[in-house]
């Protein structure tokens, strides 16, 4: 007889279809109810209009032929997708995606049927309002004041990160334009870095004190006039050539930052990486060095980025230490630097916090996550640890001041609901309401706190730790990468290797061998030098091997599936995966061959 699960576990099982479609009857009932409601809504809305499709139309040869063709193609499509990656299975521990939750599926489906365009409440009377409510739920989860916070949904973290760059540029452009005006008029003698980081309070004070018409500042704006034209004016105003701003991002960066710097025309030299420490996270001393270097060069700093949940290892930068340092710069030197937290993956772990602490998280990680509430902007990806269908990202800021950006009008679009209509201030024009509605449903049902998502993500951390313990106890040829937290687990095949190149070769063979079996699906990543130099050096010393390669190959697993530790499953996935790792270990295979 299967062991009876706790009430908490039983509740969580009501949020997912289940690996074997265990909740199929319930899902079928809800999906049919949604369809019936949709059908009835259409029928009741304008009943006197009459029908456009008659019974005779439906019985005609042409109609039946088209219907049969559609059915055939649809069946073919369903069969084709049988070859898709089964990320719903506990056996999938590869990249950062997994099963989708039922509330998210239902919400996505409802929005899909109604197909609102969240460009404006004129095109989405309900969808745009739902989006606003969902953003406030995300804001509360990361610690922002819901009465002040705002933001919007995007197609993913890449666009959300670029939204942050766009707003930081808007702010800096206003400050530089004013600084240029003040210097040229003889009201002040500001440096580039002093003007660019003055903050909105000082900006408003200067406007009042010198009675500056804001429209007059457009002639000094790089955004309005173009950087090439304004560069000459800036050189005259500030006393030396303007080389543009710099963006400080840790070496664990997502590739979207390189895209953003390129897209906004800052040039590759504007991107200045912050070194990583031996744990592979942002080194605060390196940040301090880069900030001081930029200020000494009189180069404005557009943005400082911290990462909560790195793409490679799922680690959290010391967001709290970064925020403290930037707070000191503001308090002591009036330097207002924009701090963005790229929490596309790790942001949902804020649901584990209660008064800034968590039983499931290392205290340092909990402090880092709690400090997100003080950031200038945050990126989240509900389509990752929110278990929401693709594509769904979100950009969130603490207040309307941080949301300010260039507005683009279109005479054919109206904004009936001010404060909710965001189309003039989003990079994307037409936007589906599906992601926002799916996220809204999860907020209202699962809950974005320690009793909701906190329970789900807490289980994934527990599963990751259990797997780590089993591997360390039973797999003598494998070594777990140190200093990892959250629910990612990376390892290497050490065996009797004496050199890093041998470790890399054996680790790559193990990844390939596991994936070929199709029993489990894992991923591989490479930590490259010089970005991860300190981490690689520390591990080579720990393993007593020669560092003779340009990077470290990792066998990488993302433990997101809520049923990876399910006691009722016939297959105990932890023990089976450990057994498979031992069986397919290059050392074991070689020993078997020699016998």
XYZ file of C-alpha atoms in Angstrom:
595
model
C 0.000 0.000 0.000
C 1.326 3.411 -0.931
C 2.418 5.627 1.942
C -0.136 8.320 2.657
C 1.195 11.784 1.936
C 0.762 14.812 4.167
C -2.055 17.325 3.585
C 0.550 19.793 2.284
C 1.866 17.289 -0.263
C -1.661 16.378 -1.325
C -2.434 20.046 -1.926
C 0.677 20.462 -4.074
C -0.345 17.476 -6.185
C -3.474 19.389 -7.120
C -1.366 22.010 -8.874
C 0.030 19.703 -11.593
C -1.269 17.211 -14.151
C 1.208 14.581 -12.955
C 3.877 12.662 -14.905
C 1.356 9.975 -15.907
C -1.536 12.425 -16.422
C -2.965 11.373 -13.053
C -5.207 14.445 -12.898
C -6.441 13.994 -16.472
C -10.134 13.673 -15.547
C -10.092 16.899 -13.593
C -8.145 18.762 -16.294
C -10.487 17.500 -19.019
C -13.473 18.669 -16.985
C -12.017 22.147 -16.437
C -10.911 22.570 -20.053
C -14.346 21.548 -21.347
C -15.965 23.922 -18.849
C -13.773 26.752 -20.147
C -14.727 25.896 -23.737
C -18.420 25.675 -22.873
C -18.239 29.058 -21.152
C -16.479 30.539 -24.188
C -19.087 29.068 -26.551
C -21.961 30.353 -24.439
C -20.415 33.835 -24.130
C -20.225 34.150 -27.900
C -23.787 32.907 -28.348
C -25.246 35.248 -25.739
C -23.435 38.440 -26.733
C -25.336 39.383 -29.909
C -28.085 36.738 -30.259
C -30.109 38.721 -32.825
C -27.266 38.761 -35.351
C -28.140 35.311 -36.649
C -25.780 32.505 -37.582
C -23.013 32.860 -40.144
C -22.548 29.071 -40.535
C -25.676 27.023 -41.255
C -26.317 23.300 -40.812
C -26.357 22.875 -44.582
C -22.949 24.569 -44.741
C -21.613 22.082 -42.238
C -23.046 19.125 -44.194
C -21.650 20.274 -47.525
C -18.914 18.299 -49.249
C -16.525 21.265 -49.224
C -17.015 21.862 -45.494
C -16.576 18.166 -44.615
C -13.487 17.941 -46.794
C -11.929 20.905 -45.017
C -12.846 19.486 -41.622
C -11.332 16.084 -42.423
C -8.174 17.732 -43.729
C -7.838 19.803 -40.561
C -8.384 16.728 -38.393
C -5.734 14.817 -40.299
C -3.157 17.598 -40.095
C -3.946 18.105 -36.407
C -3.400 14.397 -35.709
C -0.140 14.501 -37.620
C 0.944 17.507 -35.582
C 0.107 15.749 -32.305
C 2.151 12.728 -33.397
C 5.075 14.940 -34.348
C 5.088 16.479 -30.882
C 5.403 13.039 -29.329
C 9.093 13.438 -30.178
C 9.310 16.683 -28.173
C 11.406 16.847 -24.998
C 9.326 15.419 -22.094
C 10.207 18.201 -19.663
C 7.149 17.268 -17.592
C 8.875 14.066 -16.435
C 10.953 13.816 -13.249
C 13.513 12.170 -15.518
C 14.133 15.519 -17.213
C 16.785 17.345 -15.186
C 18.421 19.279 -18.006
C 17.768 22.964 -18.594
C 15.798 25.552 -16.619
C 12.285 24.460 -17.467
C 9.947 21.762 -16.265
C 6.291 20.855 -15.817
C 3.729 23.660 -16.106
C 1.190 24.114 -13.337
C -2.512 23.564 -13.890
C -3.570 27.050 -12.718
C -1.091 28.504 -15.217
C -2.363 26.197 -17.970
C -5.987 27.135 -17.312
C -5.208 30.855 -17.172
C -3.142 30.676 -20.353
C -5.939 28.774 -22.107
C -8.632 31.298 -21.145
C -6.534 34.218 -22.400
C -5.670 32.294 -25.566
C -9.350 31.845 -26.415
C -10.225 35.496 -25.881
C -6.969 36.673 -27.504
C -6.715 40.159 -25.945
C -3.866 42.426 -27.026
C -2.427 44.069 -23.923
C -1.231 47.040 -25.924
C -4.093 49.026 -24.350
C -7.362 48.597 -22.446
C -8.956 49.663 -25.729
C -7.806 46.286 -27.118
C -7.832 44.364 -23.820
C -10.458 45.545 -21.357
C -9.778 42.629 -19.011
C -6.346 41.368 -20.067
C -4.581 44.661 -19.325
C -6.188 44.887 -15.869
C -5.239 41.272 -15.110
C -1.661 42.116 -16.139
C -1.559 45.020 -13.706
C -2.794 42.819 -10.864
C -0.288 40.065 -11.721
C 2.620 42.542 -11.753
C 1.653 43.694 -8.265
C 1.653 40.074 -7.063
C 5.189 39.617 -8.412
C 6.199 42.935 -6.840
C 4.946 41.823 -3.427
C 6.839 38.537 -3.759
C 10.170 40.336 -4.216
C 9.441 42.823 -1.451
C 8.330 45.953 -3.322
C 5.493 48.074 -1.955
C 2.483 46.988 -4.020
C 0.874 50.406 -3.614
C 3.804 51.993 -5.498
C 5.290 49.263 -7.707
C 4.642 48.825 -11.411
C 5.979 47.040 -14.487
C 4.770 44.828 -17.304
C 5.064 41.399 -18.853
C 7.510 40.680 -21.657
C 8.296 37.742 -23.920
C 11.135 36.762 -21.590
C 14.103 37.820 -19.511
C 16.092 39.130 -22.472
C 13.508 41.813 -23.285
C 13.008 42.577 -19.590
C 16.756 43.209 -19.163
C 16.780 45.507 -22.176
C 13.745 47.337 -20.726
C 15.895 48.070 -17.672
C 18.755 49.393 -19.815
C 16.302 51.546 -21.746
C 14.976 53.190 -18.586
C 18.417 53.661 -17.084
C 19.465 55.379 -20.320
C 16.379 57.616 -20.197
C 17.241 58.724 -16.673
C 20.916 59.327 -17.449
C 20.101 61.189 -20.657
C 17.900 63.616 -18.704
C 20.601 64.173 -16.091
C 23.358 64.689 -18.673
C 21.180 67.042 -20.724
C 20.549 69.191 -17.675
C 24.202 69.057 -16.643
C 25.210 70.188 -20.127
C 22.722 73.083 -19.968
C 23.919 74.191 -16.515
C 27.587 74.113 -17.521
C 27.094 75.971 -20.787
C 24.965 78.653 -19.084
C 27.546 79.091 -16.340
C 25.209 77.938 -13.550
C 27.458 75.025 -12.561
C 30.674 73.205 -13.387
C 29.718 69.559 -13.243
C 31.750 66.555 -14.358
C 30.163 63.902 -16.585
C 29.905 61.500 -13.643
C 28.439 64.163 -11.339
C 25.748 65.127 -13.830
C 24.935 61.574 -14.959
C 24.379 60.317 -11.398
C 22.680 63.364 -9.841
C 19.366 61.603 -9.084
C 15.812 62.814 -9.716
C 15.649 64.892 -6.546
C 18.654 67.007 -7.542
C 17.350 67.136 -11.123
C 14.033 68.612 -9.996
C 15.845 71.012 -7.645
C 18.036 72.336 -10.490
C 14.993 72.813 -12.722
C 13.249 74.897 -10.060
C 16.305 76.835 -8.943
C 17.349 77.924 -12.436
C 13.843 77.912 -13.957
C 14.916 75.523 -16.717
C 12.257 74.699 -19.357
C 12.522 70.933 -19.819
C 11.720 71.193 -23.533
C 14.864 73.285 -23.962
C 16.927 70.332 -22.727
C 16.057 68.269 -25.830
C 18.761 70.050 -27.804
C 21.307 68.583 -25.365
C 19.803 65.078 -25.383
C 21.767 62.234 -26.990
C 18.508 60.292 -27.323
C 16.732 63.158 -29.133
C 19.631 64.516 -31.201
C 21.774 61.423 -31.621
C 25.042 60.706 -29.778
C 27.272 61.884 -32.641
C 25.795 65.376 -32.763
C 25.587 65.814 -29.016
C 29.132 64.541 -28.421
C 30.537 67.827 -29.739
C 28.282 69.860 -27.457
C 29.164 67.646 -24.463
C 32.886 68.138 -25.095
C 32.397 71.890 -24.941
C 30.199 71.689 -21.835
C 32.230 69.189 -19.789
C 35.730 69.995 -21.001
C 36.749 66.692 -22.593
C 35.373 64.196 -25.162
C 32.314 62.135 -24.227
C 32.979 58.408 -24.603
C 29.550 57.273 -23.487
C 28.398 55.355 -20.413
C 29.605 51.994 -19.122
C 27.525 49.030 -17.960
C 28.892 46.901 -15.107
C 27.716 43.278 -15.262
C 29.275 40.223 -13.554
C 31.183 37.705 -15.680
C 28.399 35.174 -15.034
C 26.217 37.357 -17.263
C 23.415 36.180 -19.499
C 24.021 36.887 -23.186
C 21.096 39.332 -23.194
C 23.346 42.015 -21.699
C 25.655 41.922 -24.690
C 22.580 42.193 -26.908
C 21.281 45.171 -24.954
C 24.535 47.135 -25.065
C 24.783 46.476 -28.803
C 21.141 47.353 -29.469
C 21.327 50.696 -27.654
C 24.460 51.634 -29.569
C 26.857 52.028 -26.645
C 29.647 50.004 -28.273
C 31.414 46.906 -26.972
C 33.806 48.988 -24.866
C 30.840 50.142 -22.786
C 30.470 46.638 -21.395
C 32.738 46.235 -18.387
C 32.622 42.855 -16.648
C 32.791 42.509 -12.873
C 35.142 39.688 -11.890
C 33.865 36.564 -10.132
C 35.297 35.188 -6.902
C 36.334 31.601 -6.165
C 32.655 30.682 -5.688
C 31.766 31.946 -9.156
C 29.703 34.913 -7.967
C 30.142 38.682 -8.240
C 33.238 39.910 -6.389
C 32.226 43.091 -4.545
C 35.834 44.291 -4.427
C 36.009 43.987 -8.210
C 32.785 46.001 -8.455
C 34.296 48.681 -6.231
C 37.422 48.759 -8.425
C 35.397 49.090 -11.644
C 33.204 51.843 -10.191
C 36.222 53.805 -8.963
C 37.964 53.320 -12.314
C 34.949 54.605 -14.249
C 34.547 57.621 -11.949
C 38.264 58.398 -12.218
C 37.905 58.335 -16.013
C 34.765 60.486 -15.712
C 32.765 57.765 -17.499
C 29.111 57.694 -16.410
C 27.892 54.326 -15.101
C 24.586 53.521 -16.737
C 23.840 50.491 -14.609
C 25.219 47.955 -12.144
C 23.778 44.443 -12.510
C 23.529 41.644 -9.947
C 22.323 38.155 -10.827
C 19.985 36.066 -8.693
C 20.130 32.602 -10.225
C 22.970 32.480 -12.754
C 22.354 30.655 -16.024
C 25.342 28.346 -15.613
C 25.141 27.377 -11.948
C 21.951 28.886 -10.491
C 23.973 30.918 -7.988
C 23.051 34.210 -6.321
C 25.329 37.223 -6.335
C 25.627 39.106 -3.007
C 22.817 41.496 -3.932
C 22.780 42.833 -0.379
C 26.492 43.743 -0.397
C 26.134 45.387 -3.819
C 23.130 47.370 -2.620
C 24.953 48.433 0.550
C 27.940 49.675 -1.464
C 25.743 51.598 -3.904
C 23.824 53.018 -0.941
C 27.089 54.348 0.489
C 27.941 56.009 -2.829
C 24.545 57.698 -2.806
C 24.699 58.825 0.822
C 28.325 59.955 0.912
C 28.984 61.166 -2.638
C 25.501 61.817 -4.126
C 26.228 59.190 -6.803
C 22.893 57.590 -7.797
C 23.780 54.405 -9.695
C 20.994 52.240 -11.141
C 21.028 48.731 -9.635
C 19.238 46.064 -11.660
C 18.789 42.499 -10.423
C 18.554 39.900 -13.159
C 16.420 37.397 -11.240
C 14.981 35.686 -14.318
C 15.665 32.320 -12.714
C 16.120 32.934 -8.992
C 13.492 35.590 -8.304
C 10.789 33.111 -7.367
C 12.950 31.873 -4.480
C 11.863 35.067 -2.720
C 8.663 33.123 -2.005
C 10.706 31.109 0.521
C 11.440 34.176 2.618
C 9.630 35.011 5.805
C 10.869 38.207 7.471
C 13.968 37.972 5.277
C 14.850 34.436 6.419
C 14.234 30.896 5.206
C 14.690 27.392 6.582
C 15.484 26.087 3.092
C 18.132 28.622 2.097
C 21.641 29.417 3.226
C 21.491 32.661 5.263
C 23.737 34.449 2.740
C 21.369 33.511 -0.112
C 18.344 34.621 1.915
C 19.982 37.996 2.595
C 20.805 38.414 -1.092
C 17.219 37.663 -2.132
C 15.747 39.934 0.546
C 17.897 42.819 -0.730
C 16.127 42.708 -4.106
C 13.436 44.854 -2.490
C 15.905 47.777 -2.531
C 16.873 47.464 -6.208
C 15.927 49.946 -8.930
C 14.524 47.241 -11.226
C 14.128 43.460 -11.384
C 13.752 40.887 -14.160
C 11.637 37.773 -13.507
C 10.779 34.798 -15.703
C 7.505 33.126 -14.650
C 8.115 30.593 -17.451
C 10.952 29.176 -15.357
C 10.325 28.646 -11.640
C 6.817 30.057 -11.918
C 5.900 26.901 -13.908
C 4.076 29.089 -16.433
C 3.917 28.305 -20.201
C 6.332 30.036 -22.559
C 6.862 32.822 -23.320
C 6.502 34.831 -20.142
C 8.937 37.292 -18.588
C 8.354 40.334 -16.418
C 9.996 43.682 -15.748
C 9.215 45.147 -12.306
C 10.207 48.443 -10.654
C 9.446 49.844 -7.187
C 7.596 52.971 -8.356
C 6.493 55.128 -11.266
C 9.688 57.196 -11.150
C 11.779 54.149 -12.089
C 9.302 53.300 -14.838
C 9.863 56.603 -16.671
C 11.006 56.165 -20.269
C 10.600 57.718 -23.707
C 6.950 57.584 -24.783
C 5.865 56.839 -28.346
C 2.394 57.882 -29.413
C 0.140 56.391 -32.088
C -3.014 58.320 -32.979
C -5.014 55.184 -33.753
C -4.526 53.757 -30.233
C -6.459 55.177 -27.307
C -5.753 54.791 -23.594
C -9.071 54.595 -21.758
C -7.483 53.531 -18.453
C -4.560 55.681 -17.371
C -2.031 53.968 -15.111
C -2.749 50.582 -16.670
C -2.264 51.276 -20.374
C 1.456 50.858 -20.927
C 1.781 50.545 -24.707
C 3.617 53.863 -25.138
C 6.318 52.750 -22.693
C 7.060 49.142 -23.638
C 9.609 47.876 -26.151
C 7.100 45.388 -27.480
C 3.908 46.788 -28.996
C 1.325 44.030 -29.262
C 1.583 41.725 -26.251
C -0.415 38.630 -25.409
C -2.313 38.536 -22.123
C -1.669 34.790 -21.805
C 1.490 34.986 -19.683
C 0.046 37.632 -17.390
C -3.200 35.679 -16.971
C -1.325 32.444 -16.286
C 0.785 34.205 -13.648
C -2.319 35.835 -12.134
C -3.964 32.418 -11.794
C -0.926 30.987 -10.006
C -0.828 33.956 -7.631
C -4.504 33.477 -6.735
C -4.309 29.691 -6.331
C -0.785 28.535 -5.508
C 0.222 31.760 -3.762
C 3.545 33.578 -4.057
C 4.564 33.096 -0.443
C 6.150 30.476 1.796
C 2.901 28.499 1.900
C 2.578 28.369 -1.906
C 5.517 28.592 -4.277
C 7.734 28.428 -1.207
C 6.596 24.837 -0.589
C 7.145 23.810 -4.203
C 10.593 25.366 -4.483
C 11.527 24.164 -1.027
C 10.891 20.606 -2.242
C 13.139 21.139 -5.262
C 15.965 22.259 -2.954
C 15.333 19.227 -0.740
C 15.451 16.960 -3.809
C 18.674 18.562 -5.000
C 20.290 18.095 -1.585
C 19.163 14.461 -1.421
C 20.650 13.760 -4.837
C 23.877 15.488 -3.825
C 24.184 13.340 -0.695
C 23.550 10.104 -2.603
C 26.135 10.959 -5.265
C 28.744 11.888 -2.669
C 28.145 8.634 -0.766
C 27.903 6.219 -3.687
C 29.774 7.634 -6.706
C 33.475 7.582 -5.885
C 34.538 8.808 -9.348
C 32.318 11.900 -9.283
C 32.886 15.249 -7.587
C 30.199 17.845 -6.874
C 31.049 21.435 -7.725
C 31.447 23.380 -4.491
C 29.574 26.520 -3.446
C 26.335 25.688 -5.258
C 22.945 26.481 -3.814
C 19.298 26.554 -4.916
C 18.187 23.633 -7.123
C 20.994 23.236 -9.665
C 23.610 20.520 -9.235
C 26.806 20.300 -11.266
C 29.483 17.651 -11.098
C 32.536 16.305 -12.884
C 33.981 12.840 -13.478
C 37.318 12.928 -11.671
C 38.242 9.252 -11.399
C 42.023 8.865 -11.576
C 42.530 11.888 -13.838
C 45.652 13.972 -13.316
C 44.776 16.825 -15.658
C 41.795 19.117 -16.204
C 41.647 18.095 -19.872
C 41.141 14.458 -18.802
C 38.386 15.461 -16.369
C 36.668 17.446 -19.109
C 36.852 14.584 -21.575
C 35.436 12.071 -19.100
C 32.699 14.426 -17.917
C 31.603 15.056 -21.515
C 31.492 11.303 -22.146
C 29.298 10.801 -19.082
C 26.823 13.511 -20.177
C 26.570 11.925 -23.606
C 26.214 8.389 -22.206
C 23.338 9.384 -19.887
C 21.455 11.270 -22.602
C 21.826 8.405 -25.074
C 19.953 6.072 -22.696
C 16.906 8.418 -22.726
C 16.323 7.301 -19.118
C 17.315 10.737 -17.887
C 17.984 13.945 -19.752
C 20.769 16.179 -18.443
C 22.689 19.176 -19.775
C 26.320 20.172 -20.145
C 27.948 23.535 -19.653
C 31.486 24.880 -19.742
C 32.885 27.426 -17.303
C 35.460 29.351 -19.324
C 38.619 31.100 -18.315
C 39.293 33.906 -17.560
C 35.696 34.533 -16.379
C 35.684 31.576 -13.969
C 39.463 31.543 -13.405
C 39.318 31.654 -9.603
C 36.640 28.986 -9.337
C 38.486 26.645 -11.708
C 41.793 27.202 -9.904
C 40.260 26.444 -6.501
C 38.699 23.213 -7.742
C 41.846 22.026 -9.520
C 43.733 22.525 -6.266
C 41.027 20.701 -4.325
C 41.102 17.780 -6.770
C 44.902 17.882 -7.081
C 44.909 18.055 -10.882
C 46.844 20.128 -13.400
C 44.920 23.047 -14.900
C 45.850 22.449 -18.542
C 42.584 23.407 -20.287
C 40.772 26.641 -21.098
C 37.620 25.756 -19.199
C 35.798 23.338 -16.906
C 33.197 20.991 -18.417
C 30.266 20.299 -16.090
C 27.571 17.628 -15.966
C 24.644 19.944 -15.119
C 21.246 19.102 -13.631
C 18.318 21.399 -12.863
C 16.073 19.791 -10.223
C 12.797 21.611 -10.852
C 10.256 18.830 -11.166
C 7.932 18.746 -8.120
C 7.715 14.942 -8.290
C 11.433 14.113 -8.354
C 11.187 12.935 -4.725
C 7.684 11.412 -4.919
C 7.622 8.399 -2.580
C 4.632 6.842 -4.363
C 6.389 6.471 -7.727
C 7.527 2.957 -8.606
C 10.778 4.456 -9.795
C 12.742 6.248 -7.100
C 14.407 8.777 -9.344
C 17.269 9.717 -7.032
C 18.459 6.148 -6.533
C 17.924 5.239 -10.202
C 19.897 8.249 -11.429
C 22.750 7.505 -9.017
C 22.734 3.866 -10.176
C 22.885 5.003 -13.797
C 25.769 7.388 -13.087
C 27.789 4.585 -11.536
C 26.975 2.213 -14.365
C 27.884 4.693 -17.125
C 30.897 6.215 -15.407
C 33.823 6.156 -17.890
C 35.936 4.486 -15.187
C 33.342 1.764 -14.657
C 32.889 1.212 -18.390
C 36.647 0.956 -18.879
C 37.022 -1.478 -15.979
C 34.215 -3.642 -17.361
C 35.870 -3.667 -20.787
C 39.236 -4.748 -19.310
C 37.562 -7.590 -17.445
